[in-house]
PDB file of C-alpha atoms in Angstrom:
ATOM      1  CA  MET L   1       0.000   0.000   0.000  1.00  0.00           C
ATOM      2  CA  ILE L   2       2.837   2.360   0.891  1.00  0.00           C
ATOM      3  CA  GLN L   3       4.514   1.528  -2.430  1.00  0.00           C
ATOM      4  CA  LYS L   4       1.324   2.377  -4.321  1.00  0.00           C
ATOM      5  CA  LYS L   5       1.022   5.710  -2.527  1.00  0.00           C
ATOM      6  CA  LYS L   6       4.602   6.557  -3.508  1.00  0.00           C
ATOM      7  CA  VAL L   7       3.924   5.766  -7.174  1.00  0.00           C
ATOM      8  CA  LEU L   8       0.714   7.789  -7.117  1.00  0.00           C
ATOM      9  CA  SER L   9       2.504  10.676  -5.460  1.00  0.00           C
ATOM     10  CA  THR L  10       5.231  10.559  -8.103  1.00  0.00           C
ATOM     11  CA  LEU L  11       2.687  10.579 -10.931  1.00  0.00           C
ATOM     12  CA  LEU L  12       0.827  13.516  -9.423  1.00  0.00           C
ATOM     13  CA  SER L  13       4.059  15.433  -9.010  1.00  0.00           C
ATOM     14  CA  THR L  14       5.019  14.726 -12.616  1.00  0.00           C
ATOM     15  CA  ALA L  15       1.576  15.797 -13.858  1.00  0.00           C
ATOM     16  CA  ALA L  16       1.820  18.993 -11.859  1.00  0.00           C
ATOM     17  CA  CYS L  17       5.227  19.751 -13.364  1.00  0.00           C
ATOM     18  CA  LEU L  18       3.965  19.107 -16.890  1.00  0.00           C
ATOM     19  CA  SER L  19       0.965  21.332 -16.227  1.00  0.00           C
ATOM     20  CA  LEU L  20       3.262  24.087 -15.003  1.00  0.00           C
ATOM     21  CA  MET L  21       5.561  23.716 -18.017  1.00  0.00           C
ATOM     22  CA  CYS L  22       2.682  23.854 -20.483  1.00  0.00           C
ATOM     23  CA  GLY L  23       1.226  26.908 -18.811  1.00  0.00           C
ATOM     24  CA  THR L  24       4.590  28.651 -19.009  1.00  0.00           C
ATOM     25  CA  ALA L  25       5.012  27.809 -22.727  1.00  0.00           C
ATOM     26  CA  PHE L  26       1.638  29.246 -23.715  1.00  0.00           C
ATOM     27  CA  ALA L  27       2.192  32.324 -21.606  1.00  0.00           C
ATOM     28  CA  ALA L  28       5.335  33.057 -23.632  1.00  0.00           C
ATOM     29  CA  GLU L  29       3.169  33.656 -26.731  1.00  0.00           C
ATOM     30  CA  GLY L  30       1.570  36.639 -25.033  1.00  0.00           C
ATOM     31  CA  GLN L  31      -2.152  36.605 -24.432  1.00  0.00           C
ATOM     32  CA  THR L  32      -4.648  38.948 -22.848  1.00  0.00           C
ATOM     33  CA  ASP L  33      -7.558  37.475 -20.891  1.00  0.00           C
ATOM     34  CA  LEU L  34     -10.989  38.834 -21.796  1.00  0.00           C
ATOM     35  CA  THR L  35     -13.982  38.599 -19.483  1.00  0.00           C
ATOM     36  CA  GLY L  36     -17.495  39.966 -19.588  1.00  0.00           C
ATOM     37  CA  ASP L  37     -21.170  39.090 -19.344  1.00  0.00           C
ATOM     38  CA  THR L  38     -22.033  39.183 -23.069  1.00  0.00           C
ATOM     39  CA  GLU L  39     -19.016  40.715 -24.823  1.00  0.00           C
ATOM     40  CA  ALA L  40     -15.497  41.959 -24.164  1.00  0.00           C
ATOM     41  CA  THR L  41     -13.055  44.252 -25.944  1.00  0.00           C
ATOM     42  CA  SER L  42      -9.335  43.680 -25.878  1.00  0.00           C
ATOM     43  CA  THR L  43      -6.611  46.223 -25.419  1.00  0.00           C
ATOM     44  CA  THR L  44      -4.319  46.962 -28.398  1.00  0.00           C
ATOM     45  CA  THR L  45      -2.682  43.902 -29.949  1.00  0.00           C
ATOM     46  CA  THR L  46       0.757  44.379 -31.485  1.00  0.00           C
ATOM     47  CA  ILE L  47       1.613  42.682 -34.791  1.00  0.00           C
ATOM     48  CA  THR L  48       5.309  42.631 -35.643  1.00  0.00           C
ATOM     49  CA  GLY L  49       6.655  41.583 -39.040  1.00  0.00           C
ATOM     50  CA  THR L  50      10.255  40.806 -39.933  1.00  0.00           C
ATOM     51  CA  ILE L  51      11.370  41.878 -43.426  1.00  0.00           C
ATOM     52  CA  THR L  52      14.352  40.481 -45.306  1.00  0.00           C
ATOM     53  CA  PRO L  53      15.779  43.104 -47.710  1.00  0.00           C
ATOM     54  CA  VAL L  54      15.541  42.159 -51.376  1.00  0.00           C
ATOM     55  CA  GLN L  55      18.831  41.180 -52.960  1.00  0.00           C
ATOM     56  CA  LEU L  56      19.240  43.014 -56.263  1.00  0.00           C
ATOM     57  CA  LYS L  57      20.401  40.755 -59.079  1.00  0.00           C
ATOM     58  CA  ALA L  58      20.537  41.685 -62.760  1.00  0.00           C
ATOM     59  CA  ALA L  59      22.538  41.201 -65.948  1.00  0.00           C
ATOM     60  CA  VAL L  60      23.512  43.810 -68.567  1.00  0.00           C
ATOM     61  CA  PRO L  61      25.233  43.355 -71.934  1.00  0.00           C
ATOM     62  CA  THR L  62      28.981  42.768 -71.839  1.00  0.00           C
ATOM     63  CA  ASN L  63      29.588  43.446 -75.528  1.00  0.00           C
ATOM     64  CA  ILE L  64      27.498  45.394 -78.040  1.00  0.00           C
ATOM     65  CA  ALA L  65      28.431  45.521 -81.713  1.00  0.00           C
ATOM     66  CA  PHE L  66      27.344  47.908 -84.425  1.00  0.00           C
ATOM     67  CA  ALA L  67      28.503  48.559 -87.977  1.00  0.00           C
ATOM     68  CA  ILE L  68      28.586  51.694 -90.115  1.00  0.00           C
ATOM     69  CA  ASP L  69      28.873  51.291 -93.878  1.00  0.00           C
ATOM     70  CA  PRO L  70      29.048  54.711 -95.567  1.00  0.00           C
ATOM     71  CA  ASN L  71      28.642  52.999 -98.933  1.00  0.00           C
ATOM     72  CA  GLN L  72      25.006  52.351 -98.005  1.00  0.00           C
ATOM     73  CA  THR L  73      22.184  54.865 -97.588  1.00  0.00           C
ATOM     74  CA  ALA L  74      22.445  56.849 -94.351  1.00  0.00           C
ATOM     75  CA  ASN L  75      20.049  55.489 -91.748  1.00  0.00           C
ATOM     76  CA  TYR L  76      19.161  57.672 -88.767  1.00  0.00           C
ATOM     77  CA  SER L  77      15.942  55.852 -87.921  1.00  0.00           C
ATOM     78  CA  GLU L  78      15.076  53.568 -85.011  1.00  0.00           C
ATOM     79  CA  THR L  79      15.295  50.510 -87.275  1.00  0.00           C
ATOM     80  CA  SER L  80      18.586  48.757 -87.919  1.00  0.00           C
ATOM     81  CA  GLY L  81      19.526  48.620 -91.615  1.00  0.00           C
ATOM     82  CA  ASP L  82      21.327  50.253 -94.551  1.00  0.00           C
ATOM     83  CA  ALA L  83      24.390  52.226 -93.372  1.00  0.00           C
ATOM     84  CA  PHE L  84      23.862  51.475 -89.668  1.00  0.00           C
ATOM     85  CA  THR L  85      23.196  48.001 -88.303  1.00  0.00           C
ATOM     86  CA  CYS L  86      23.095  46.705 -84.733  1.00  0.00           C
ATOM     87  CA  PRO L  87      21.881  43.301 -83.542  1.00  0.00           C
ATOM     88  CA  SER L  88      19.688  42.974 -80.458  1.00  0.00           C
ATOM     89  CA  PHE L  89      21.175  42.651 -76.987  1.00  0.00           C
ATOM     90  CA  LYS L  90      19.545  41.675 -73.708  1.00  0.00           C
ATOM     91  CA  PHE L  91      19.027  43.009 -70.181  1.00  0.00           C
ATOM     92  CA  SER L  92      17.836  40.640 -67.441  1.00  0.00           C
ATOM     93  CA  ASN L  93      16.138  41.159 -64.093  1.00  0.00           C
ATOM     94  CA  LEU L  94      17.206  38.130 -62.062  1.00  0.00           C
ATOM     95  CA  CYS L  95      15.495  39.028 -58.786  1.00  0.00           C
ATOM     96  CA  ASN L  96      11.841  39.210 -57.736  1.00  0.00           C
ATOM     97  CA  ALA L  97      11.540  42.996 -57.406  1.00  0.00           C
ATOM     98  CA  PRO L  98      10.989  45.347 -60.387  1.00  0.00           C
ATOM     99  CA  LEU L  99      14.228  47.034 -61.479  1.00  0.00           C
ATOM    100  CA  SER L 100      15.015  50.206 -63.419  1.00  0.00           C
ATOM    101  CA  PHE L 101      17.873  50.195 -65.936  1.00  0.00           C
ATOM    102  CA  SER L 102      19.728  53.301 -67.067  1.00  0.00           C
ATOM    103  CA  VAL L 103      22.862  54.336 -68.964  1.00  0.00           C
ATOM    104  CA  SER L 104      25.147  56.414 -66.748  1.00  0.00           C
ATOM    105  CA  SER L 105      27.868  57.157 -69.284  1.00  0.00           C
ATOM    106  CA  ILE L 106      29.227  56.348 -72.735  1.00  0.00           C
ATOM    107  CA  THR L 107      32.906  57.160 -73.091  1.00  0.00           C
ATOM    108  CA  ALA L 108      34.938  57.111 -76.303  1.00  0.00           C
ATOM    109  CA  LYS L 109      38.218  55.192 -76.194  1.00  0.00           C
ATOM    110  CA  ASP L 110      41.392  55.952 -78.120  1.00  0.00           C
ATOM    111  CA  ASN L 111      40.552  57.613 -81.452  1.00  0.00           C
ATOM    112  CA  ALA L 112      36.787  57.003 -81.398  1.00  0.00           C
ATOM    113  CA  PRO L 113      34.554  60.019 -82.126  1.00  0.00           C
ATOM    114  CA  ALA L 114      33.195  61.783 -79.058  1.00  0.00           C
ATOM    115  CA  VAL L 115      29.581  61.029 -78.218  1.00  0.00           C
ATOM    116  CA  VAL L 116      27.555  64.186 -78.822  1.00  0.00           C
ATOM    117  CA  GLU L 117      23.879  65.073 -78.708  1.00  0.00           C
ATOM    118  CA  GLU L 118      21.968  64.012 -81.794  1.00  0.00           C
ATOM    119  CA  SER L 119      20.666  67.575 -82.122  1.00  0.00           C
ATOM    120  CA  THR L 120      24.210  68.851 -82.690  1.00  0.00           C
ATOM    121  CA  PHE L 121      23.446  68.642 -86.422  1.00  0.00           C
ATOM    122  CA  THR L 122      20.317  68.233 -88.496  1.00  0.00           C
ATOM    123  CA  ASP L 123      19.996  64.974 -90.413  1.00  0.00           C
ATOM    124  CA  ASP L 124      21.070  66.708 -93.623  1.00  0.00           C
ATOM    125  CA  GLU L 125      24.076  68.183 -91.813  1.00  0.00           C
ATOM    126  CA  TRP L 126      25.032  64.776 -90.397  1.00  0.00           C
ATOM    127  CA  LYS L 127      25.090  63.378 -93.925  1.00  0.00           C
ATOM    128  CA  SER L 128      27.312  66.246 -95.075  1.00  0.00           C
ATOM    129  CA  LEU L 129      29.928  66.206 -92.297  1.00  0.00           C
ATOM    130  CA  THR L 130      33.501  66.524 -93.457  1.00  0.00           C
ATOM    131  CA  SER L 131      36.019  63.781 -92.741  1.00  0.00           C
ATOM    132  CA  GLU L 132      37.344  65.737 -89.761  1.00  0.00           C
ATOM    133  CA  GLN L 133      33.830  66.261 -88.373  1.00  0.00           C
ATOM    134  CA  THR L 134      32.967  62.606 -88.942  1.00  0.00           C
ATOM    135  CA  LYS L 135      36.013  61.543 -86.918  1.00  0.00           C
ATOM    136  CA  ASN L 136      34.953  63.720 -84.015  1.00  0.00           C
ATOM    137  CA  ASN L 137      31.182  63.391 -83.729  1.00  0.00           C
ATOM    138  CA  LEU L 138      28.820  60.480 -83.172  1.00  0.00           C
ATOM    139  CA  ALA L 139      25.404  60.262 -81.509  1.00  0.00           C
ATOM    140  CA  LEU L 140      24.252  56.990 -79.961  1.00  0.00           C
ATOM    141  CA  GLY L 141      20.821  56.015 -78.694  1.00  0.00           C
ATOM    142  CA  TYR L 142      18.891  53.002 -77.433  1.00  0.00           C
ATOM    143  CA  VAL L 143      15.782  51.486 -78.956  1.00  0.00           C
ATOM    144  CA  LEU L 144      13.759  49.231 -76.649  1.00  0.00           C
ATOM    145  CA  GLU L 145      12.241  46.258 -78.429  1.00  0.00           C
ATOM    146  CA  ASN L 146       8.761  45.226 -77.264  1.00  0.00           C
ATOM    147  CA  ALA L 147       8.450  48.410 -75.236  1.00  0.00           C
ATOM    148  CA  ALA L 148       5.647  46.951 -73.085  1.00  0.00           C
ATOM    149  CA  ASP L 149       8.218  44.679 -71.417  1.00  0.00           C
ATOM    150  CA  TRP L 150      10.056  47.834 -70.354  1.00  0.00           C
ATOM    151  CA  HIS L 151       6.921  49.821 -69.396  1.00  0.00           C
ATOM    152  CA  GLN L 152       8.045  52.437 -71.929  1.00  0.00           C
ATOM    153  CA  GLU L 153       5.343  52.273 -74.578  1.00  0.00           C
ATOM    154  CA  ASP L 154       5.477  56.040 -75.202  1.00  0.00           C
ATOM    155  CA  ASN L 155       9.233  56.534 -75.031  1.00  0.00           C
ATOM    156  CA  ASN L 156      10.993  53.474 -76.406  1.00  0.00           C
ATOM    157  CA  ALA L 157      13.732  55.258 -78.394  1.00  0.00           C
ATOM    158  CA  GLN L 158      16.081  57.840 -76.882  1.00  0.00           C
ATOM    159  CA  PHE L 159      19.493  59.269 -77.697  1.00  0.00           C
ATOM    160  CA  PHE L 160      22.129  59.492 -74.994  1.00  0.00           C
ATOM    161  CA  ARG L 161      23.094  63.002 -73.891  1.00  0.00           C
ATOM    162  CA  PRO L 162      26.631  63.365 -72.489  1.00  0.00           C
ATOM    163  CA  GLY L 163      26.599  64.101 -68.776  1.00  0.00           C
ATOM    164  CA  VAL L 164      22.947  63.084 -68.361  1.00  0.00           C
ATOM    165  CA  SER L 165      21.868  59.633 -67.222  1.00  0.00           C
ATOM    166  CA  LEU L 166      19.586  57.960 -69.769  1.00  0.00           C
ATOM    167  CA  THR L 167      16.722  55.986 -68.215  1.00  0.00           C
ATOM    168  CA  LEU L 168      15.940  52.965 -70.375  1.00  0.00           C
ATOM    169  CA  GLY L 169      12.941  51.488 -68.564  1.00  0.00           C
ATOM    170  CA  ASN L 170      11.732  49.089 -65.892  1.00  0.00           C
ATOM    171  CA  LEU L 171      11.702  45.300 -66.001  1.00  0.00           C
ATOM    172  CA  ASN L 172       9.472  43.229 -63.761  1.00  0.00           C
ATOM    173  CA  GLY L 173      10.999  40.557 -61.550  1.00  0.00           C
ATOM    174  CA  GLN L 174      12.413  37.529 -63.365  1.00  0.00           C
ATOM    175  CA  THR L 175      11.942  39.042 -66.845  1.00  0.00           C
ATOM    176  CA  GLU L 176      14.134  40.111 -69.765  1.00  0.00           C
ATOM    177  CA  GLY L 177      14.132  43.019 -72.190  1.00  0.00           C
ATOM    178  CA  ASN L 178      15.822  43.427 -75.568  1.00  0.00           C
ATOM    179  CA  ALA L 179      17.205  46.552 -77.188  1.00  0.00           C
ATOM    180  CA  HIS L 180      19.412  47.723 -80.045  1.00  0.00           C
ATOM    181  CA  LEU L 181      21.342  50.882 -80.825  1.00  0.00           C
ATOM    182  CA  MET L 182      20.507  53.714 -83.193  1.00  0.00           C
ATOM    183  CA  ALA L 183      22.993  56.377 -84.258  1.00  0.00           C
ATOM    184  CA  LYS L 184      23.697  59.572 -86.130  1.00  0.00           C
ATOM    185  CA  TYR L 185      27.050  59.872 -87.859  1.00  0.00           C
ATOM    186  CA  GLY L 186      28.905  61.349 -90.770  1.00  0.00           C
ATOM    187  CA  MET L 187      29.534  59.507 -94.030  1.00  0.00           C
ATOM    188  CA  ALA L 188      33.160  60.594 -94.633  1.00  0.00           C
ATOM    189  CA  TRP L 189      35.027  57.896 -92.697  1.00  0.00           C
ATOM    190  CA  PRO L 190      38.757  57.717 -93.433  1.00  0.00           C
ATOM    191  CA  SER L 191      40.269  54.389 -94.450  1.00  0.00           C
ATOM    192  CA  ASP L 192      42.494  54.202 -91.360  1.00  0.00           C
ATOM    193  CA  MET L 193      39.519  54.363 -89.001  1.00  0.00           C
ATOM    194  CA  ASN L 194      37.988  50.891 -89.259  1.00  0.00           C
ATOM    195  CA  GLN L 195      37.126  50.289 -85.609  1.00  0.00           C
ATOM    196  CA  ILE L 196      35.871  52.505 -82.801  1.00  0.00           C
ATOM    197  CA  VAL L 197      35.325  51.472 -79.180  1.00  0.00           C
ATOM    198  CA  TYR L 198      33.224  52.892 -76.354  1.00  0.00           C
ATOM    199  CA  ASP L 199      32.888  52.065 -72.665  1.00  0.00           C
ATOM    200  CA  VAL L 200      29.347  52.040 -71.297  1.00  0.00           C
ATOM    201  CA  VAL L 201      28.379  52.183 -67.611  1.00  0.00           C
ATOM    202  CA  TYR L 202      24.898  51.010 -66.622  1.00  0.00           C
ATOM    203  CA  LYS L 203      23.003  51.622 -63.406  1.00  0.00           C
ATOM    204  CA  VAL L 204      20.399  49.231 -62.015  1.00  0.00           C
ATOM    205  CA  ALA L 205      18.121  50.094 -59.075  1.00  0.00           C
ATOM    206  CA  ILE L 206      14.949  48.852 -57.436  1.00  0.00           C
ATOM    207  CA  SER L 207      12.077  50.734 -59.023  1.00  0.00           C
TER     208      SER L 207
END
């Protein structure tokens, strides 16, 4: 009989401990007791959210190629062809947030013509530039293909202006956008100037 009482006492003690532990665990969640005859209103409840900052991830073109053939008809339009051709290149948004893409700078290297505003000359004047003027002036711009992907339906073709950042457009998360170059240039290219190189700096930001 004594042995049974000891076992029962041990079980009761264990149950009491478990009851105490469970009560402590639930209390840690934070609760407010409500009492009343037919209804009760609580005090303010706090909701706290933890946010992980988005990690920006994107890809921009490494190499862009264009060709000028002054033996063809001058082409200053938004469409590649005739004297100026440029294949498409791609920008990629590799994160889940929408991103804006812009051109911060275009810098001529070595003996390449300086990048100038397209309004420096009229189209007729561009066609009539002397050899010296041709070697020193070139306007470059970007044409967004399928402008809806870029959210730039009304402004899908823009020339770069030196010293002014050129906003291309916005790409939704996990999407891609294509573009190609357009240009204005002279037609009097000297024979010793068969390649010109430019460095481009892009900026990508959460939009």
